[in-house]
């Protein structure tokens, strides 16, 4: 008798690769959808979809490493998704909202940001960290594309909130977009938060913090995003300081080891 053969889309050994890639594809769908809603003038929903795309982008890599589902295909797919969701979608939302009023200059700014984002992603894919500098895994070179996509949307987010500080944020939109684009391709170290050791005693407080953040995003989505954007900008000098301190410590360690080898 012939054995019953069940139809399988993928082999059982490769099912662990599916979940991260599904999350990545979900992110690109959200990014493209944000373009549609920005064309319709629904900027609030467009910004929210980019936020969800950023959350999925943060989850897919971590889940892939957790379940050992990393692959070269997933890495390339993630980069392409990041370019669409954070290199094209956010700046086009800005273009439809404000940059189009600047004519050719506004379109040039849109292109500059997208080009800087794709260059940043290409450099990230080619970055190889030596064994002696594994601590650098906890840092990015420049601002990561999801953070950049949300940062350039800060003026729009401010306009969509109920906060009224008497600021005309539309005027800074072109300048902010260019500044963030430069930060994307810069080599300024920013925190990656990939490897953080948390004690068991702090777990409860961490869960409480995530609960508060979730509630804040649920009821005050745009206001919370604005606060996160400001916190992230303020964290950049701190990341630079920590990076320089760790780099100095690593160089000193290498120097001491070389001195011992000579002796």
Short mmCIF file of C-alpha atoms in Angstrom, two decimals:
data_model
loop_
_atom_site.label_atom_id
_atom_site.label_comp_id
_atom_site.label_asym_id
_atom_site.label_seq_id
_atom_site.Cartn_x
_atom_site.Cartn_y
_atom_site.Cartn_z
CA UNK A 1 0.00 0.00 0.00
CA UNK A 2 1.15 3.50 -0.80
CA UNK A 3 1.73 5.83 2.11
CA UNK A 4 -0.52 8.87 2.30
CA UNK A 5 1.45 11.96 1.38
CA UNK A 6 0.22 15.17 2.93
CA UNK A 7 0.54 18.36 0.95
CA UNK A 8 3.07 20.73 2.55
CA UNK A 9 3.72 24.28 1.44
CA UNK A 10 7.14 24.14 3.11
CA UNK A 11 9.05 21.38 4.82
CA UNK A 12 8.63 21.04 8.56
CA UNK A 13 12.27 22.02 9.04
CA UNK A 14 11.66 25.41 7.43
CA UNK A 15 8.40 26.41 9.10
CA UNK A 16 10.31 28.51 11.63
CA UNK A 17 11.31 30.85 8.78
CA UNK A 18 7.68 31.63 7.94
CA UNK A 19 6.63 33.75 10.93
CA UNK A 20 9.40 36.40 10.68
CA UNK A 21 8.85 36.73 6.94
CA UNK A 22 5.08 37.00 7.37
CA UNK A 23 5.61 39.85 9.84
CA UNK A 24 7.99 41.52 7.37
CA UNK A 25 5.46 41.25 4.54
CA UNK A 26 2.80 42.64 6.86
CA UNK A 27 5.05 45.65 7.43
CA UNK A 28 5.42 46.39 3.72
CA UNK A 29 1.63 46.11 3.26
CA UNK A 30 1.15 48.66 6.05
CA UNK A 31 3.72 50.99 4.50
CA UNK A 32 2.09 50.88 1.07
CA UNK A 33 -1.36 51.32 2.62
CA UNK A 34 -0.18 54.46 4.40
CA UNK A 35 0.51 55.96 0.96
CA UNK A 36 -3.07 55.29 -0.09
CA UNK A 37 -4.54 56.95 2.98
CA UNK A 38 -2.20 59.95 2.68
CA UNK A 39 -3.44 60.46 -0.90
CA UNK A 40 -6.98 60.38 0.52
CA UNK A 41 -5.99 63.04 3.06
CA UNK A 42 -6.35 60.67 6.04
CA UNK A 43 -2.95 61.55 7.52
CA UNK A 44 -3.79 60.31 11.01
CA UNK A 45 -4.36 56.76 9.77
CA UNK A 46 -1.34 56.99 7.45
CA UNK A 47 0.94 57.85 10.40
CA UNK A 48 -0.61 55.10 12.53
CA UNK A 49 0.04 52.49 9.84
CA UNK A 50 3.70 53.54 9.63
CA UNK A 51 3.88 53.17 13.42
CA UNK A 52 2.52 49.61 13.16
CA UNK A 53 5.02 48.89 10.38
CA UNK A 54 7.82 50.06 12.70
CA UNK A 55 6.54 47.77 15.47
CA UNK A 56 6.48 44.78 13.10
CA UNK A 57 9.98 45.68 11.92
CA UNK A 58 11.19 45.63 15.52
CA UNK A 59 9.52 42.27 16.13
CA UNK A 60 10.43 40.26 13.04
CA UNK A 61 14.19 40.28 13.58
CA UNK A 62 13.94 39.56 17.29
CA UNK A 63 11.48 36.72 16.72
CA UNK A 64 13.69 35.29 13.96
CA UNK A 65 16.68 35.22 16.31
CA UNK A 66 14.57 33.81 19.14
CA UNK A 67 13.23 30.85 17.13
CA UNK A 68 16.44 30.51 15.08
CA UNK A 69 14.61 31.45 11.91
CA UNK A 70 17.13 33.89 10.47
CA UNK A 71 18.04 33.53 6.80
CA UNK A 72 19.68 35.48 3.97
CA UNK A 73 16.30 35.67 2.24
CA UNK A 74 14.72 37.17 5.36
CA UNK A 75 17.54 39.70 5.66
CA UNK A 76 17.12 40.91 2.07
CA UNK A 77 13.33 40.95 2.40
CA UNK A 78 13.61 43.02 5.57
CA UNK A 79 15.80 45.60 3.83
CA UNK A 80 13.42 45.94 0.89
CA UNK A 81 10.50 46.28 3.28
CA UNK A 82 12.33 48.95 5.29
CA UNK A 83 12.97 50.97 2.15
CA UNK A 84 9.30 50.91 1.18
CA UNK A 85 7.85 51.41 4.66
CA UNK A 86 10.37 53.94 5.99
CA UNK A 87 12.27 55.25 2.96
CA UNK A 88 9.33 55.95 0.68
CA UNK A 89 6.05 55.94 2.63
CA UNK A 90 6.85 58.55 5.36
CA UNK A 91 8.45 61.10 3.03
CA UNK A 92 5.63 60.72 0.49
CA UNK A 93 3.11 61.29 3.28
CA UNK A 94 5.03 64.50 4.03
CA UNK A 95 5.07 65.38 0.32
CA UNK A 96 1.30 65.10 0.01
CA UNK A 97 0.87 67.04 3.26
CA UNK A 98 3.37 69.90 2.91
CA UNK A 99 6.42 69.38 0.69
CA UNK A 100 4.42 69.57 -2.56
CA UNK A 101 3.84 73.27 -1.81
CA UNK A 102 7.56 73.89 -2.42
CA UNK A 103 7.34 72.70 -6.03
CA UNK A 104 10.53 71.22 -7.49
CA UNK A 105 12.41 71.87 -4.24
CA UNK A 106 9.89 69.80 -2.29
CA UNK A 107 10.24 66.93 -4.75
CA UNK A 108 14.04 67.18 -4.56
CA UNK A 109 13.88 66.93 -0.76
CA UNK A 110 11.65 63.85 -1.11
CA UNK A 111 14.17 62.21 -3.44
CA UNK A 112 17.13 63.11 -1.24
CA UNK A 113 15.55 61.47 1.78
CA UNK A 114 14.67 58.28 -0.14
CA UNK A 115 18.18 58.05 -1.64
CA UNK A 116 19.79 58.51 1.79
CA UNK A 117 17.56 55.79 3.21
CA UNK A 118 18.46 53.25 0.51
CA UNK A 119 22.17 54.07 0.94
CA UNK A 120 21.84 53.57 4.68
CA UNK A 121 20.20 50.15 4.19
CA UNK A 122 22.81 49.07 1.64
CA UNK A 123 25.61 50.00 4.04
CA UNK A 124 23.87 48.17 6.88
CA UNK A 125 23.68 44.96 4.84
CA UNK A 126 27.41 45.11 4.11
CA UNK A 127 28.48 45.92 7.66
CA UNK A 128 30.53 43.15 9.24
CA UNK A 129 31.57 43.41 12.88
CA UNK A 130 34.76 41.72 14.01
CA UNK A 131 34.80 39.27 16.88
CA UNK A 132 36.83 41.68 19.00
CA UNK A 133 34.16 44.37 18.59
CA UNK A 134 30.99 42.39 19.27
CA UNK A 135 29.82 45.15 21.62
CA UNK A 136 29.16 47.25 18.51
CA UNK A 137 26.16 45.02 17.76
CA UNK A 138 24.28 47.14 20.28
CA UNK A 139 24.73 50.24 18.13
CA UNK A 140 23.67 51.40 14.69
CA UNK A 141 25.73 53.60 12.39
CA UNK A 142 23.45 56.58 11.94
CA UNK A 143 19.73 56.66 12.60
CA UNK A 144 17.92 53.41 11.62
CA UNK A 145 15.34 53.80 8.87
CA UNK A 146 12.24 53.16 11.07
CA UNK A 147 13.35 55.88 13.50
CA UNK A 148 14.13 58.21 10.59
CA UNK A 149 10.71 57.61 9.05
CA UNK A 150 8.95 58.51 12.30
CA UNK A 151 11.23 61.50 13.03
CA UNK A 152 10.46 63.28 9.75
CA UNK A 153 6.77 62.86 10.53
CA UNK A 154 7.06 64.76 13.83
CA UNK A 155 5.75 68.07 12.38
CA UNK A 156 2.72 66.29 10.92
CA UNK A 157 2.15 64.37 14.15
CA UNK A 158 2.30 67.63 16.10
CA UNK A 159 -0.31 69.17 13.79
CA UNK A 160 -2.59 66.17 14.25
CA UNK A 161 -2.48 66.29 18.06
CA UNK A 162 -4.48 68.57 20.32
CA UNK A 163 -1.27 70.18 21.58
CA UNK A 164 -1.10 73.89 20.85
CA UNK A 165 2.19 75.59 21.71
CA UNK A 166 1.84 78.31 19.10
CA UNK A 167 4.53 76.77 16.87
CA UNK A 168 4.41 76.84 13.09
CA UNK A 169 5.99 73.43 12.56
CA UNK A 170 5.22 73.33 8.84
CA UNK A 171 8.08 75.75 8.19
CA UNK A 172 10.67 73.39 9.69
CA UNK A 173 9.45 70.34 7.73
CA UNK A 174 11.89 70.69 4.77
CA UNK A 175 14.86 71.37 7.06
CA UNK A 176 14.01 68.52 9.41
CA UNK A 177 13.67 66.09 6.49
CA UNK A 178 17.13 67.03 5.19
CA UNK A 179 18.70 66.82 8.67
CA UNK A 180 17.24 63.36 9.29
CA UNK A 181 18.37 62.25 5.82
CA UNK A 182 21.94 63.29 6.69
CA UNK A 183 21.71 61.44 10.01
CA UNK A 184 20.62 58.30 8.14
CA UNK A 185 23.88 58.12 6.17
CA UNK A 186 26.06 59.48 8.97
CA UNK A 187 28.25 57.29 11.17
CA UNK A 188 26.90 58.71 14.40
CA UNK A 189 26.34 55.76 16.80
CA UNK A 190 22.77 55.30 17.95
CA UNK A 191 21.44 52.70 20.35
CA UNK A 192 20.18 49.46 18.78
CA UNK A 193 18.90 47.88 22.03
CA UNK A 194 19.58 44.39 20.66
CA UNK A 195 21.34 42.95 23.68
CA UNK A 196 20.11 44.20 27.04
CA UNK A 197 20.56 42.22 30.22
CA UNK A 198 17.60 42.56 32.58
CA UNK A 199 17.60 41.14 36.07
CA UNK A 200 14.71 38.97 37.19
CA UNK A 201 13.79 41.57 39.82
CA UNK A 202 13.27 44.21 37.13
CA UNK A 203 11.03 42.01 34.96
CA UNK A 204 7.83 43.11 36.69
CA UNK A 205 8.69 46.77 36.29
CA UNK A 206 9.56 46.19 32.63
CA UNK A 207 6.19 44.54 31.99
CA UNK A 208 4.46 47.41 33.80
CA UNK A 209 6.33 49.91 31.61
CA UNK A 210 5.28 48.09 28.43
CA UNK A 211 1.70 48.02 29.71
CA UNK A 212 1.71 51.77 30.30
CA UNK A 213 3.23 52.39 26.84
CA UNK A 214 0.60 50.16 25.21
CA UNK A 215 -2.23 52.00 26.98
CA UNK A 216 -0.71 55.37 26.03
CA UNK A 217 -0.45 54.32 22.37
CA UNK A 218 -3.99 52.99 22.45
CA UNK A 219 -5.64 56.15 23.78
CA UNK A 220 -3.10 58.88 22.94
CA UNK A 221 -1.36 57.45 19.87
CA UNK A 222 -0.09 60.64 18.26
CA UNK A 223 0.82 62.38 21.52
CA UNK A 224 2.77 59.31 22.65
CA UNK A 225 4.59 59.18 19.32
CA UNK A 226 5.57 62.82 19.71
CA UNK A 227 6.99 62.15 23.18
CA UNK A 228 8.88 59.09 21.92
CA UNK A 229 10.36 61.15 19.09
CA UNK A 230 11.66 63.76 21.52
CA UNK A 231 13.05 61.08 23.85
CA UNK A 232 14.83 59.41 20.93
CA UNK A 233 16.44 62.68 19.81
CA UNK A 234 17.63 63.33 23.37
CA UNK A 235 19.02 59.79 23.59
CA UNK A 236 21.40 60.29 20.64
CA UNK A 237 24.04 62.28 22.62
CA UNK A 238 23.83 59.63 25.36
CA UNK A 239 24.43 56.86 22.79
CA UNK A 240 27.44 58.74 21.43
CA UNK A 241 28.90 59.07 24.93
CA UNK A 242 28.36 55.37 25.76
CA UNK A 243 29.80 54.30 22.38
CA UNK A 244 32.95 56.38 22.85
CA UNK A 245 33.42 55.05 26.38
CA UNK A 246 33.06 51.41 25.27
CA UNK A 247 35.30 51.99 22.27
CA UNK A 248 37.99 53.51 24.49
CA UNK A 249 37.73 50.56 26.86
CA UNK A 250 37.97 48.06 23.99
CA UNK A 251 41.00 49.80 22.48
CA UNK A 252 42.71 49.82 25.88
CA UNK A 253 42.03 46.10 26.29
CA UNK A 254 43.49 45.33 22.85
CA UNK A 255 46.51 47.49 23.62
CA UNK A 256 47.09 45.67 26.92
CA UNK A 257 46.81 42.26 25.21
CA UNK A 258 49.33 43.29 22.54
CA UNK A 259 51.70 44.52 25.25
CA UNK A 260 51.43 41.17 27.06
CA UNK A 261 52.14 39.28 23.85
CA UNK A 262 55.30 41.31 23.31
CA UNK A 263 56.47 40.54 26.85
#
